[in-house]
PDB file of C-alpha atoms in Angstrom:
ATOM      1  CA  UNK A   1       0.000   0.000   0.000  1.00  0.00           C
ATOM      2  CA  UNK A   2       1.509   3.129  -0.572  1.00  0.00           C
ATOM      3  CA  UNK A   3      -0.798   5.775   1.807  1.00  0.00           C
ATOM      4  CA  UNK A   4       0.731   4.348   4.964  1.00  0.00           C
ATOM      5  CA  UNK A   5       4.071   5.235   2.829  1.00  0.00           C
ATOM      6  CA  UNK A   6       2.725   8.675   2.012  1.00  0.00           C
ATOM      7  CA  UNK A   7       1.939   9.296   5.767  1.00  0.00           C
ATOM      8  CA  UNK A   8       5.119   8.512   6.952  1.00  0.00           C
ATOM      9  CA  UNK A   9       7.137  10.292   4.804  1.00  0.00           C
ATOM     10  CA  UNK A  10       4.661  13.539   4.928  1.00  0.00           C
ATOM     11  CA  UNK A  11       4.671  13.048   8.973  1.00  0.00           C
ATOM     12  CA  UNK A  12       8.693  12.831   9.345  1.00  0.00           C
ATOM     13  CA  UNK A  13       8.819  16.095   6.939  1.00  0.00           C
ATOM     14  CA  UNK A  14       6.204  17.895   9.374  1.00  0.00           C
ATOM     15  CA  UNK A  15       7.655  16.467  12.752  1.00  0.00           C
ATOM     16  CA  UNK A  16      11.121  17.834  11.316  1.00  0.00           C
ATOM     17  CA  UNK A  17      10.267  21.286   9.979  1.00  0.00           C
ATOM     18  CA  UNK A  18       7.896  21.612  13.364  1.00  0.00           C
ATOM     19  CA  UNK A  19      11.229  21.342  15.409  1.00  0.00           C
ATOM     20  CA  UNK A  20      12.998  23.668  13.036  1.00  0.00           C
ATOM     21  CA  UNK A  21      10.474  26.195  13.834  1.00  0.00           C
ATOM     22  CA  UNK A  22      11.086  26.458  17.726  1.00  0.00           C
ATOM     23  CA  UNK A  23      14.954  25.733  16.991  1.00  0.00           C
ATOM     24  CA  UNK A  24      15.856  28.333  14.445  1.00  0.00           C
ATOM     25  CA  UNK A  25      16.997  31.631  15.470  1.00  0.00           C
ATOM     26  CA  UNK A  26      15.733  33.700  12.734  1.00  0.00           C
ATOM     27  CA  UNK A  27      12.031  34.440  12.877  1.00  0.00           C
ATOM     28  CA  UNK A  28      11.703  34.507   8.791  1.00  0.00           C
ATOM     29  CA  UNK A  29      13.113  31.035   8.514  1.00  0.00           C
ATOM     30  CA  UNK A  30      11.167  29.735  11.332  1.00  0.00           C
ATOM     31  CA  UNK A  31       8.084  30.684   9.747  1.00  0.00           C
ATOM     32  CA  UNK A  32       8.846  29.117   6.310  1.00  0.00           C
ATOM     33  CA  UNK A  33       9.561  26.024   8.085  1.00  0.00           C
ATOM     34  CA  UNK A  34       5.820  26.161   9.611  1.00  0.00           C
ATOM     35  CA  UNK A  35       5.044  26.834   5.979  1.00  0.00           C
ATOM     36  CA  UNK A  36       6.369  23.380   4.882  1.00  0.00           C
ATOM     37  CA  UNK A  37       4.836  21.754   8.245  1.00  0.00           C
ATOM     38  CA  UNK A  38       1.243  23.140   6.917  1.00  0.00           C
ATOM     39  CA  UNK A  39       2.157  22.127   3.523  1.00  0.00           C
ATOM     40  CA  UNK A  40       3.396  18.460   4.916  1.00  0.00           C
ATOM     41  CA  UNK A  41      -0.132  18.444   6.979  1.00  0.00           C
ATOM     42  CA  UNK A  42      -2.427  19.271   4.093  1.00  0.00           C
ATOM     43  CA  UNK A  43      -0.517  16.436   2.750  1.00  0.00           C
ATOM     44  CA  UNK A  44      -1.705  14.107   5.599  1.00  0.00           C
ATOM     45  CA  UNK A  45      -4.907  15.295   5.062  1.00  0.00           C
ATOM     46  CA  UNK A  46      -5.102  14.608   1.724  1.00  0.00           C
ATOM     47  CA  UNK A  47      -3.917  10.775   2.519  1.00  0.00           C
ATOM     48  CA  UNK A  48      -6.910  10.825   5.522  1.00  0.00           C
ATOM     49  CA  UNK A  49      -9.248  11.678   2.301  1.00  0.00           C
ATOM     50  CA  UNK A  50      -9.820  15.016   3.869  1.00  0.00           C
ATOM     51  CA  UNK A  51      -9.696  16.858   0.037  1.00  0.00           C
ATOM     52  CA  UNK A  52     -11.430  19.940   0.774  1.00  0.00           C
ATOM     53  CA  UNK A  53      -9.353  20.471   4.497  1.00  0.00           C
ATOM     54  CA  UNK A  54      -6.261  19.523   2.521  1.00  0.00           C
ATOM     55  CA  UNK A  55      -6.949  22.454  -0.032  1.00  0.00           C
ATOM     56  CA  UNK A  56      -8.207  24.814   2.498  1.00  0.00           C
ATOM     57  CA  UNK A  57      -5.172  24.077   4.721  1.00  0.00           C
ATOM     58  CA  UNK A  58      -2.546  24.986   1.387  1.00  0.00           C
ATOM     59  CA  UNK A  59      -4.989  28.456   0.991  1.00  0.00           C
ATOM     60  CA  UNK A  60      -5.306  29.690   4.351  1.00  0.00           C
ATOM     61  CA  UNK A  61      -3.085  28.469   6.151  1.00  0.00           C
ATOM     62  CA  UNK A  62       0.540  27.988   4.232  1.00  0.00           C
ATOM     63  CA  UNK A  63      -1.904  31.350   1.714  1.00  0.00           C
ATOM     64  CA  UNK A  64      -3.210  33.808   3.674  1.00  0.00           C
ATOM     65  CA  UNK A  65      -1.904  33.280   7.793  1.00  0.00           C
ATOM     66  CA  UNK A  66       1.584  32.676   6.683  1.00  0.00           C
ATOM     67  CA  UNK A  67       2.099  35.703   4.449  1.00  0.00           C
ATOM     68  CA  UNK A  68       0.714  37.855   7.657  1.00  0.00           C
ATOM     69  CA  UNK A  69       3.169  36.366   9.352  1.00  0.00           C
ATOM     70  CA  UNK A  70       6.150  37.250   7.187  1.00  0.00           C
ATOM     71  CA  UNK A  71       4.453  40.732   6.506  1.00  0.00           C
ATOM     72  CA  UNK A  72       4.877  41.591  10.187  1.00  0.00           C
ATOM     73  CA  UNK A  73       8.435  39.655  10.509  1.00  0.00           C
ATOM     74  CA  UNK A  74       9.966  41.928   7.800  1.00  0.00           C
ATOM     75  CA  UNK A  75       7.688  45.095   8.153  1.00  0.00           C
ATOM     76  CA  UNK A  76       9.107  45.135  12.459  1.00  0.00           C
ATOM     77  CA  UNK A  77      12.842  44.249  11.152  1.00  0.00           C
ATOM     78  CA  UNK A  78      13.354  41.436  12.646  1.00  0.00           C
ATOM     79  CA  UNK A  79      16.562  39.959  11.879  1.00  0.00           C
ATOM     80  CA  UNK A  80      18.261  39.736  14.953  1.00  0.00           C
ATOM     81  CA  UNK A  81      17.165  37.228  17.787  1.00  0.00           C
ATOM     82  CA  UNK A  82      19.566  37.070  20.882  1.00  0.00           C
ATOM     83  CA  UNK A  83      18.376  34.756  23.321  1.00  0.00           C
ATOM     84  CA  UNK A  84      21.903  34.051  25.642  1.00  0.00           C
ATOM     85  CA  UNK A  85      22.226  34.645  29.234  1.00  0.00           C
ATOM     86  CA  UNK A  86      21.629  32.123  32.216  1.00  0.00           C
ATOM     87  CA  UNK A  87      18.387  33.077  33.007  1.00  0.00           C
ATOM     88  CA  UNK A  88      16.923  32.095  29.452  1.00  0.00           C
ATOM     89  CA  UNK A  89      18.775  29.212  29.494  1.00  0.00           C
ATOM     90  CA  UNK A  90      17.740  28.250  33.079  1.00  0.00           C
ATOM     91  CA  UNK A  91      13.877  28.632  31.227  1.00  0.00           C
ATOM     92  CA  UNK A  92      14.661  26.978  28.336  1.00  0.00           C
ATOM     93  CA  UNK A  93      15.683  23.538  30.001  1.00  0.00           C
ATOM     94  CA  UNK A  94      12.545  23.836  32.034  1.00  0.00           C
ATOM     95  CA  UNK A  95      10.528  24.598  29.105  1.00  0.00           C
ATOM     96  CA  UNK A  96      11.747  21.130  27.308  1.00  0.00           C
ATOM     97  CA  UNK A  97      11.691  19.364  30.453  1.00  0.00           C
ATOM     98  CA  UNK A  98       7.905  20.404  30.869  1.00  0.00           C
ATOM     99  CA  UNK A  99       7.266  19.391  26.979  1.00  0.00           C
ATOM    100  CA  UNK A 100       9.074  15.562  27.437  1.00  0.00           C
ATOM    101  CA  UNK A 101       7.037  15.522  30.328  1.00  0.00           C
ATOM    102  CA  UNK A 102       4.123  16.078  28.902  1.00  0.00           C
ATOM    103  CA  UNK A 103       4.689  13.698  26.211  1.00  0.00           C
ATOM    104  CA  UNK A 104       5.513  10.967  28.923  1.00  0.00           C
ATOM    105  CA  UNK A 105       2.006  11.434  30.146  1.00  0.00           C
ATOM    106  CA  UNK A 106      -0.098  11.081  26.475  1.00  0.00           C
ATOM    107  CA  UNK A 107       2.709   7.724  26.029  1.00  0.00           C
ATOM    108  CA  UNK A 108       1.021   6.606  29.409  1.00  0.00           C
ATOM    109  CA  UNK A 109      -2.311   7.713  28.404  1.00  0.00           C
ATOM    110  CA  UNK A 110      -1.863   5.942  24.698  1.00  0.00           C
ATOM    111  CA  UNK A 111      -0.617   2.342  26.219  1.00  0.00           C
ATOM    112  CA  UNK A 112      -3.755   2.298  28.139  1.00  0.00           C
ATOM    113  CA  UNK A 113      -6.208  -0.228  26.079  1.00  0.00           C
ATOM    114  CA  UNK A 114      -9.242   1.870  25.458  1.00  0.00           C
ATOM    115  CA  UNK A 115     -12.379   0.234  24.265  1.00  0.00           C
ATOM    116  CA  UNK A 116     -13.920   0.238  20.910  1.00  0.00           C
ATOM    117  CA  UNK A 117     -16.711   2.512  19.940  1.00  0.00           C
ATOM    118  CA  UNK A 118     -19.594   1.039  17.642  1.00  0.00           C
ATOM    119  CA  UNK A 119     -19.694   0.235  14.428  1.00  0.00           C
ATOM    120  CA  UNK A 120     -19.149   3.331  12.052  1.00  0.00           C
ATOM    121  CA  UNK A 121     -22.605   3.940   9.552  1.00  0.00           C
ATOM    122  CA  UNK A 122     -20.941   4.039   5.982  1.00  0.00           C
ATOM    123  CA  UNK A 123     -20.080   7.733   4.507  1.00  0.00           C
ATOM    124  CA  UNK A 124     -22.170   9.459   2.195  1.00  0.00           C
ATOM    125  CA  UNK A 125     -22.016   8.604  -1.670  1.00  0.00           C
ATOM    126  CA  UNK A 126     -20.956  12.063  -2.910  1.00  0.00           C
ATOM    127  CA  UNK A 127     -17.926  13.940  -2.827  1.00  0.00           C
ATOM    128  CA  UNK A 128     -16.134  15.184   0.343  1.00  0.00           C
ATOM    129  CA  UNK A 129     -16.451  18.953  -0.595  1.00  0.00           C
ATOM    130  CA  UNK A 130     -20.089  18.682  -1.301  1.00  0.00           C
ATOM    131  CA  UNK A 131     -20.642  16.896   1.419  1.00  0.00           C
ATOM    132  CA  UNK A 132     -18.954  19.001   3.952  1.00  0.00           C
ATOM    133  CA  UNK A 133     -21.078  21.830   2.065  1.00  0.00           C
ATOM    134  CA  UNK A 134     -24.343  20.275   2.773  1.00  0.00           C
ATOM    135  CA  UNK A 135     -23.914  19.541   6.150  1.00  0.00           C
ATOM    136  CA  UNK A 136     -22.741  23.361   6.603  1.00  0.00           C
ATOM    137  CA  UNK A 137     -25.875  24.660   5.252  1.00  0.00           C
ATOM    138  CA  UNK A 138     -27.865  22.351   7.203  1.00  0.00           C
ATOM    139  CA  UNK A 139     -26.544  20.668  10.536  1.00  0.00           C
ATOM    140  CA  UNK A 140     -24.022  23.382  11.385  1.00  0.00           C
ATOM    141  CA  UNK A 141     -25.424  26.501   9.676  1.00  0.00           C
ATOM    142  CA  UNK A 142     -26.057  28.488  13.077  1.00  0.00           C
ATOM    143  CA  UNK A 143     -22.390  28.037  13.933  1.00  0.00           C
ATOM    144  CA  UNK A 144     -21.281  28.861  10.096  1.00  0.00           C
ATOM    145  CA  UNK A 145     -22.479  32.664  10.782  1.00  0.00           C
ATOM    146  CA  UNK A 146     -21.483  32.950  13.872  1.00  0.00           C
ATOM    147  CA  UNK A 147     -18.647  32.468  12.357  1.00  0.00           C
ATOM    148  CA  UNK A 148     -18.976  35.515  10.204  1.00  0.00           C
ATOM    149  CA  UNK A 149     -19.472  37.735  13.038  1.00  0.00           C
ATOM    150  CA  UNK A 150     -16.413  36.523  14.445  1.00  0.00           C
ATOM    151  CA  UNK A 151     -14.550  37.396  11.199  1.00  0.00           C
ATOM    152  CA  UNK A 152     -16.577  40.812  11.118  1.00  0.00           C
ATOM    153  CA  UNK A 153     -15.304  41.871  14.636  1.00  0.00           C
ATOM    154  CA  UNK A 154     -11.722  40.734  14.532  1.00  0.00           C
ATOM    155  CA  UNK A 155     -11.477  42.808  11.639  1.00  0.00           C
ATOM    156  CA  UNK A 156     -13.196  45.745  13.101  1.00  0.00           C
ATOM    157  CA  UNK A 157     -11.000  45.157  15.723  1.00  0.00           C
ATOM    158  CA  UNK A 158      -7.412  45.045  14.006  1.00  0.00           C
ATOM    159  CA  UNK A 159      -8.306  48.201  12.943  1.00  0.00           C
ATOM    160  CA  UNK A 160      -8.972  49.553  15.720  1.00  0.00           C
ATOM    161  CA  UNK A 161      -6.101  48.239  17.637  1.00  0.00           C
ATOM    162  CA  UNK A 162      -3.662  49.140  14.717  1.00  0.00           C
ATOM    163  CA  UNK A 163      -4.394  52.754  14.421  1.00  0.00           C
ATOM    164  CA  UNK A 164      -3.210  53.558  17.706  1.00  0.00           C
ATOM    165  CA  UNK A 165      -4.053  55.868  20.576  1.00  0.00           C
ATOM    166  CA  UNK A 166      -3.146  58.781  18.396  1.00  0.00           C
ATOM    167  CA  UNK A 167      -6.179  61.159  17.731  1.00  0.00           C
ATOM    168  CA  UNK A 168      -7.409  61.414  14.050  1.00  0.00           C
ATOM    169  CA  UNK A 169      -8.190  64.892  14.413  1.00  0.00           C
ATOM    170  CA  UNK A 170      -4.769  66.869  14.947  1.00  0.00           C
ATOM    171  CA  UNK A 171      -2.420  64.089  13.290  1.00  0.00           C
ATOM    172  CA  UNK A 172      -4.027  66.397  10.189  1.00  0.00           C
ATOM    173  CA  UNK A 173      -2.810  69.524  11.012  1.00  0.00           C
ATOM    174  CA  UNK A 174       1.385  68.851  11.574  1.00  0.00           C
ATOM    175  CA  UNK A 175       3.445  68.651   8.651  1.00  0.00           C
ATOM    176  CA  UNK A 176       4.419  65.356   6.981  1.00  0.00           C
ATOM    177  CA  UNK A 177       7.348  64.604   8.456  1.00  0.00           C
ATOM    178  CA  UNK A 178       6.551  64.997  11.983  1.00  0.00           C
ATOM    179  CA  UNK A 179       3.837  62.274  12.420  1.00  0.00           C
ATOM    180  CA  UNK A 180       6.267  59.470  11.156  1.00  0.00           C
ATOM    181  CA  UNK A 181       8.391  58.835  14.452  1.00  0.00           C
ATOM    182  CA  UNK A 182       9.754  61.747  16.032  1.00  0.00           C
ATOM    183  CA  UNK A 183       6.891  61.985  18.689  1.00  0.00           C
ATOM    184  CA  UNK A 184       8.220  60.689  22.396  1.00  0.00           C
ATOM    185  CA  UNK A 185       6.882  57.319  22.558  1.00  0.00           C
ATOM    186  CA  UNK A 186       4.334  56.639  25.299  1.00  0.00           C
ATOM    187  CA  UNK A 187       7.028  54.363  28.036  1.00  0.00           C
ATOM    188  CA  UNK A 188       4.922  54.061  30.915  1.00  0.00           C
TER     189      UNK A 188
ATOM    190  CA  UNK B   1      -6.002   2.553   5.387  1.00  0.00           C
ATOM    191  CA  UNK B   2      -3.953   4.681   8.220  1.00  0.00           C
ATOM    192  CA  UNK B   3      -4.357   3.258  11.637  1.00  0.00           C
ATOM    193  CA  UNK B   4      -5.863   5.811  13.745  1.00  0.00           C
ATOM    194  CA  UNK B   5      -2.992   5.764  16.583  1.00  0.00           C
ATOM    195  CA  UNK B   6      -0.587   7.177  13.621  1.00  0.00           C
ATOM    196  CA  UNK B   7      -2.511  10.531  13.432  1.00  0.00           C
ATOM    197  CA  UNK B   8      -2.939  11.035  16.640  1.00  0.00           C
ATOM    198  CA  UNK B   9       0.889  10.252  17.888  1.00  0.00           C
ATOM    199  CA  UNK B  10       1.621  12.657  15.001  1.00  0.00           C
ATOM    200  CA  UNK B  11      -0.913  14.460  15.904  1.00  0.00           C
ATOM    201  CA  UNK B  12       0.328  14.241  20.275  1.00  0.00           C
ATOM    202  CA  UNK B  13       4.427  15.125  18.941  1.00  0.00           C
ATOM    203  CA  UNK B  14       2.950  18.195  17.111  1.00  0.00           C
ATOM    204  CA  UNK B  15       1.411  19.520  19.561  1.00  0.00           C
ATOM    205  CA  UNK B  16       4.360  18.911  22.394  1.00  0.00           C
ATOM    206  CA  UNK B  17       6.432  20.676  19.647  1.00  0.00           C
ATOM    207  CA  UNK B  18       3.837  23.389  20.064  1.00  0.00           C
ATOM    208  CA  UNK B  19       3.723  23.768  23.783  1.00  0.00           C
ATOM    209  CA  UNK B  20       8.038  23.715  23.605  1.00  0.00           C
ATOM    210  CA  UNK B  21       8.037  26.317  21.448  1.00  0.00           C
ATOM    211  CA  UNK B  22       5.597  28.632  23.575  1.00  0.00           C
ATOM    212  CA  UNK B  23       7.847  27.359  27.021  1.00  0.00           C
ATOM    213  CA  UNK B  24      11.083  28.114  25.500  1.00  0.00           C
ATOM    214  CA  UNK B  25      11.144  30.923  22.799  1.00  0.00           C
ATOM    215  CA  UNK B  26      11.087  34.647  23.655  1.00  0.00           C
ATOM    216  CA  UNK B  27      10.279  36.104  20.980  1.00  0.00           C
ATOM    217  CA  UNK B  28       6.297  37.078  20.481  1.00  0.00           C
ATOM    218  CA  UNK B  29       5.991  36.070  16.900  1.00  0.00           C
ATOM    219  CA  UNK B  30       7.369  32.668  17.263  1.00  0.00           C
ATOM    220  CA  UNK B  31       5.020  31.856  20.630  1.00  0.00           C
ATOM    221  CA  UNK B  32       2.252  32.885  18.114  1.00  0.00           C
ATOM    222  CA  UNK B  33       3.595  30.138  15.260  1.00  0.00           C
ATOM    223  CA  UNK B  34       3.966  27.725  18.170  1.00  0.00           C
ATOM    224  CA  UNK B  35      -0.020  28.554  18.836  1.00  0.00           C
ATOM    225  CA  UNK B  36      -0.355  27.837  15.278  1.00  0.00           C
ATOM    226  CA  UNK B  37       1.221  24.471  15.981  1.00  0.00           C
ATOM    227  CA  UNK B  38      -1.113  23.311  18.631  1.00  0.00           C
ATOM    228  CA  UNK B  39      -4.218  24.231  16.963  1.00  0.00           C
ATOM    229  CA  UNK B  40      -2.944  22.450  13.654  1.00  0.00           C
ATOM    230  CA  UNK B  41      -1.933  19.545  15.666  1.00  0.00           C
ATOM    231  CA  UNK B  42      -5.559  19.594  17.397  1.00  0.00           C
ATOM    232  CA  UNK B  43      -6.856  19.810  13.459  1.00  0.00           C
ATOM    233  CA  UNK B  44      -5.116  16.751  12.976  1.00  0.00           C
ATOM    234  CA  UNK B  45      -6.870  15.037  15.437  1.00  0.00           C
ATOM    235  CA  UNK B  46     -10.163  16.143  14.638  1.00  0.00           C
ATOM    236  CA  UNK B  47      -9.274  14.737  11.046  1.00  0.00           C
ATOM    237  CA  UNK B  48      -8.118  11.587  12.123  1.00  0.00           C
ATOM    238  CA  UNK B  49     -11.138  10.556  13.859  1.00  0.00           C
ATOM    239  CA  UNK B  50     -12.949  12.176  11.532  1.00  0.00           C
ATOM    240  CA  UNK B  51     -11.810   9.305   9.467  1.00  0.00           C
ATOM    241  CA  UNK B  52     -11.874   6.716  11.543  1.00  0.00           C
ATOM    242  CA  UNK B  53     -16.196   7.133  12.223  1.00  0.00           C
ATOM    243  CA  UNK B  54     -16.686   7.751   8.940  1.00  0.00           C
ATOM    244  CA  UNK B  55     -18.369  11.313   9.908  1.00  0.00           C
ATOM    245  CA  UNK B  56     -17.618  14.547   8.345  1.00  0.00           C
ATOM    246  CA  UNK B  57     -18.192  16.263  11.702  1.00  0.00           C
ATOM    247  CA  UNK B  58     -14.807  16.522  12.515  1.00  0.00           C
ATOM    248  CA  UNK B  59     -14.004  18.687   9.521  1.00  0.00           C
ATOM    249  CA  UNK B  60     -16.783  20.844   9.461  1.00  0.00           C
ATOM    250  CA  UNK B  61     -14.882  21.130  12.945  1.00  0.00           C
ATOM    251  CA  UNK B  62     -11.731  21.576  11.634  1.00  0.00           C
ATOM    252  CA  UNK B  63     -13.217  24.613   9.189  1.00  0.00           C
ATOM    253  CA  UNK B  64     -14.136  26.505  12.256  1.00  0.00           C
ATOM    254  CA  UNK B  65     -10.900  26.390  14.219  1.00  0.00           C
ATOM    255  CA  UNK B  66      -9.421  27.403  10.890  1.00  0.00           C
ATOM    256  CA  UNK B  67     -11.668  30.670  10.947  1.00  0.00           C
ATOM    257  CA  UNK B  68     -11.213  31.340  14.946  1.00  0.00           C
ATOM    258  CA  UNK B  69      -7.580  30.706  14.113  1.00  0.00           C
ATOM    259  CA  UNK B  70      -7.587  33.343  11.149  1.00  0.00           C
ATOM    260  CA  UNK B  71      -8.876  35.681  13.406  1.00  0.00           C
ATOM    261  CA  UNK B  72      -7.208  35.369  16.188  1.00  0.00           C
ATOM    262  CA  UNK B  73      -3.812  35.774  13.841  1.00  0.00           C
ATOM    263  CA  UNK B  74      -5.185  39.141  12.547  1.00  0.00           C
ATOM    264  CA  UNK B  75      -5.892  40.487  16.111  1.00  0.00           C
ATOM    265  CA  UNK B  76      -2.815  39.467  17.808  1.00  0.00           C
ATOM    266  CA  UNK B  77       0.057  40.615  15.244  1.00  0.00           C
ATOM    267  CA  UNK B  78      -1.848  43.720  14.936  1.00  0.00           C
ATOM    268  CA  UNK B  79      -1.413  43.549  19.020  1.00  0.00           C
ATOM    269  CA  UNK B  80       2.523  42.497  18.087  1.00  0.00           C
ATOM    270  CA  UNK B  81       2.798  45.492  15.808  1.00  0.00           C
ATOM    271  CA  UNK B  82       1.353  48.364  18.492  1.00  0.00           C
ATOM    272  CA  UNK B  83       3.273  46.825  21.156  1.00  0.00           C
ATOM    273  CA  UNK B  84       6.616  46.758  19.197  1.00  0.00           C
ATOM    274  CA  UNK B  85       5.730  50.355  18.491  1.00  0.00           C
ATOM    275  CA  UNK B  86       5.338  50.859  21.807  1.00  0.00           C
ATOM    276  CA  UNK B  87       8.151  49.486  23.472  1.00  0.00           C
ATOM    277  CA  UNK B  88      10.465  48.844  20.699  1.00  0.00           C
ATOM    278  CA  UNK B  89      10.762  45.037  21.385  1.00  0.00           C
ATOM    279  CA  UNK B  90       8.718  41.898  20.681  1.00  0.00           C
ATOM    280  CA  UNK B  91      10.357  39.619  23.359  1.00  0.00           C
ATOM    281  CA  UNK B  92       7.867  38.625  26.082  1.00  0.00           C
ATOM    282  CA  UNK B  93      10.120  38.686  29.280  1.00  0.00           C
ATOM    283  CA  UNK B  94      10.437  42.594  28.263  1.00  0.00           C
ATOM    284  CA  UNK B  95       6.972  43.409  27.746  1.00  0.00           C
ATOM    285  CA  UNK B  96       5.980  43.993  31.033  1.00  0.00           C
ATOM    286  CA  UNK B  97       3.145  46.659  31.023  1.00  0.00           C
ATOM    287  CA  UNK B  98       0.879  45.281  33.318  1.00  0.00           C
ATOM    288  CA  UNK B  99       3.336  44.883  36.241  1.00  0.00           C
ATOM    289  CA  UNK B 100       2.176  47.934  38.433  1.00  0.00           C
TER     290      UNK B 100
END
């Protein structure tokens, strides 16, 4: 068979560009790494025969999230990342002691035999996008625009949040070069 | 067919990755990837059962926490952004506003 194949080679890729992500120093090459770990995953998905989560996983995720990411990465200038000093180092062997240690636990919790649920019904005879479409409109459609409203306030609230405290009023009145920087910043 | 423990030990590493990166890094943006990490890894899951019951619940599931996670990326790098214009920095230990 080759899925199993396709799943292991498509999980080692995303387990290894996952660790490259919290390893690297540089924030732009950590997140291309997490774009190949969402590319990797739609791949999983795609073996699962998830279609339409695979393809929605390659647009928004490794699409639309990732390019925000990099936006902000280059438009704050990121390129340095010093992390020395004993203190940090002190935290970061506590930080991967507390992740093996939470791993230990879900080994313990996997060995544990767990009992099988009932029989599945069989899936439905048409495609996965259509039928993820159907039960949207149907089953889940109170959630679906709730889920709109979400969208509609997190972007009326990135803009709210990323104009500033500044006053739109007298911002107006100063000429251009004095609203780009030179103000005291607001150190509390 | 993919056994079901597969995804989810993929699904477990992914998501210890996740919770490393949040423990260990300073920096603000890469915490946020790390977030990114968990929730994908919690997709996974949701996927993998998904399969294994034969219901398309789980991804109807999984299209949601792709929407709250949308969201919540929009919000918090435009929180990044007015806090690095702020204070100049984006590592957490330095960002200490609320401290009195």
């Amino acid at each position: 068979m080759i899925a199993p194949a396709l799943f292991a080679v498509f999980a080692a890729i995303a387990v290894v560009s996952a660790l490259s992500v919290i390893l690297q120093r540089n924030p732009v090459t950590s997140a291309l790494f997490l774009v190949v770990t969402f590319c990797s995953l739609a791949g999983i998905y795609l073996v699962l025969h998830a279609e339409f989560i695979g393809m929605v996983q390659v647009i928004v995720y490794a699409g639309a999230i990732m390019v925000l990411f990099l936006f902000v990465i280059m438009y704050l200038n990121l390129g340095r990342d010093i992390e020395t000093g004993l203190q940090i180092a002190l935290r970061r062997g506590v930080g991967w002691l507390m992740g093996f240690a939470l791993l230990a636990a879900g080994v313990a919790l996997f060995r544990h035999p767990w009992a099988a649920g009932p029989p599945a019904p069989p899936g439905p005879p048409v495609g996965n996008t259509q039928a993820i479409g159907l039960l949207l409109y149907s089953r889940y459609l109170f959630p679906f625009e709730v889920t709109s409203m979400l969208l509609l306030v997190a972007m009326v609230g990135v803009v709210v949040i990323a104009r500033g405290r500044r006053a739109p009023g007298p911002a107006a009145d100063l000429p251009p070069g004095a609203a780009t920087g030179a103000e005291p910043r607001g150190d509390a | 067919m993919i056994p079901i423990s597969w995804s989810l030990a993929l699904s477990a590493v992914l998501f210890v990755i996740g919770v490393i990166g949040v423990l260990v890094r300073r920096n603000a943006l890469v915490i946020f990837m790390s977030i990114e990490l968990m929730l994908n890894a919690a997709n996974l899951a949701f996927v993998a059962f998904s399969r294994d019951m034969q219901s398309l619940d789980g991804q109807v599931f999984v299209f949601f926490v792709m929407t709250v996670a949308a969201a919540e990326v929009a919000v918090g790098l435009a929180i990044i952004v007015n806090m690095f214009r702020l204070r100049e920095t984006v590592f957490v230990d330095e960002i200490n506003l609320l401290k009195g």
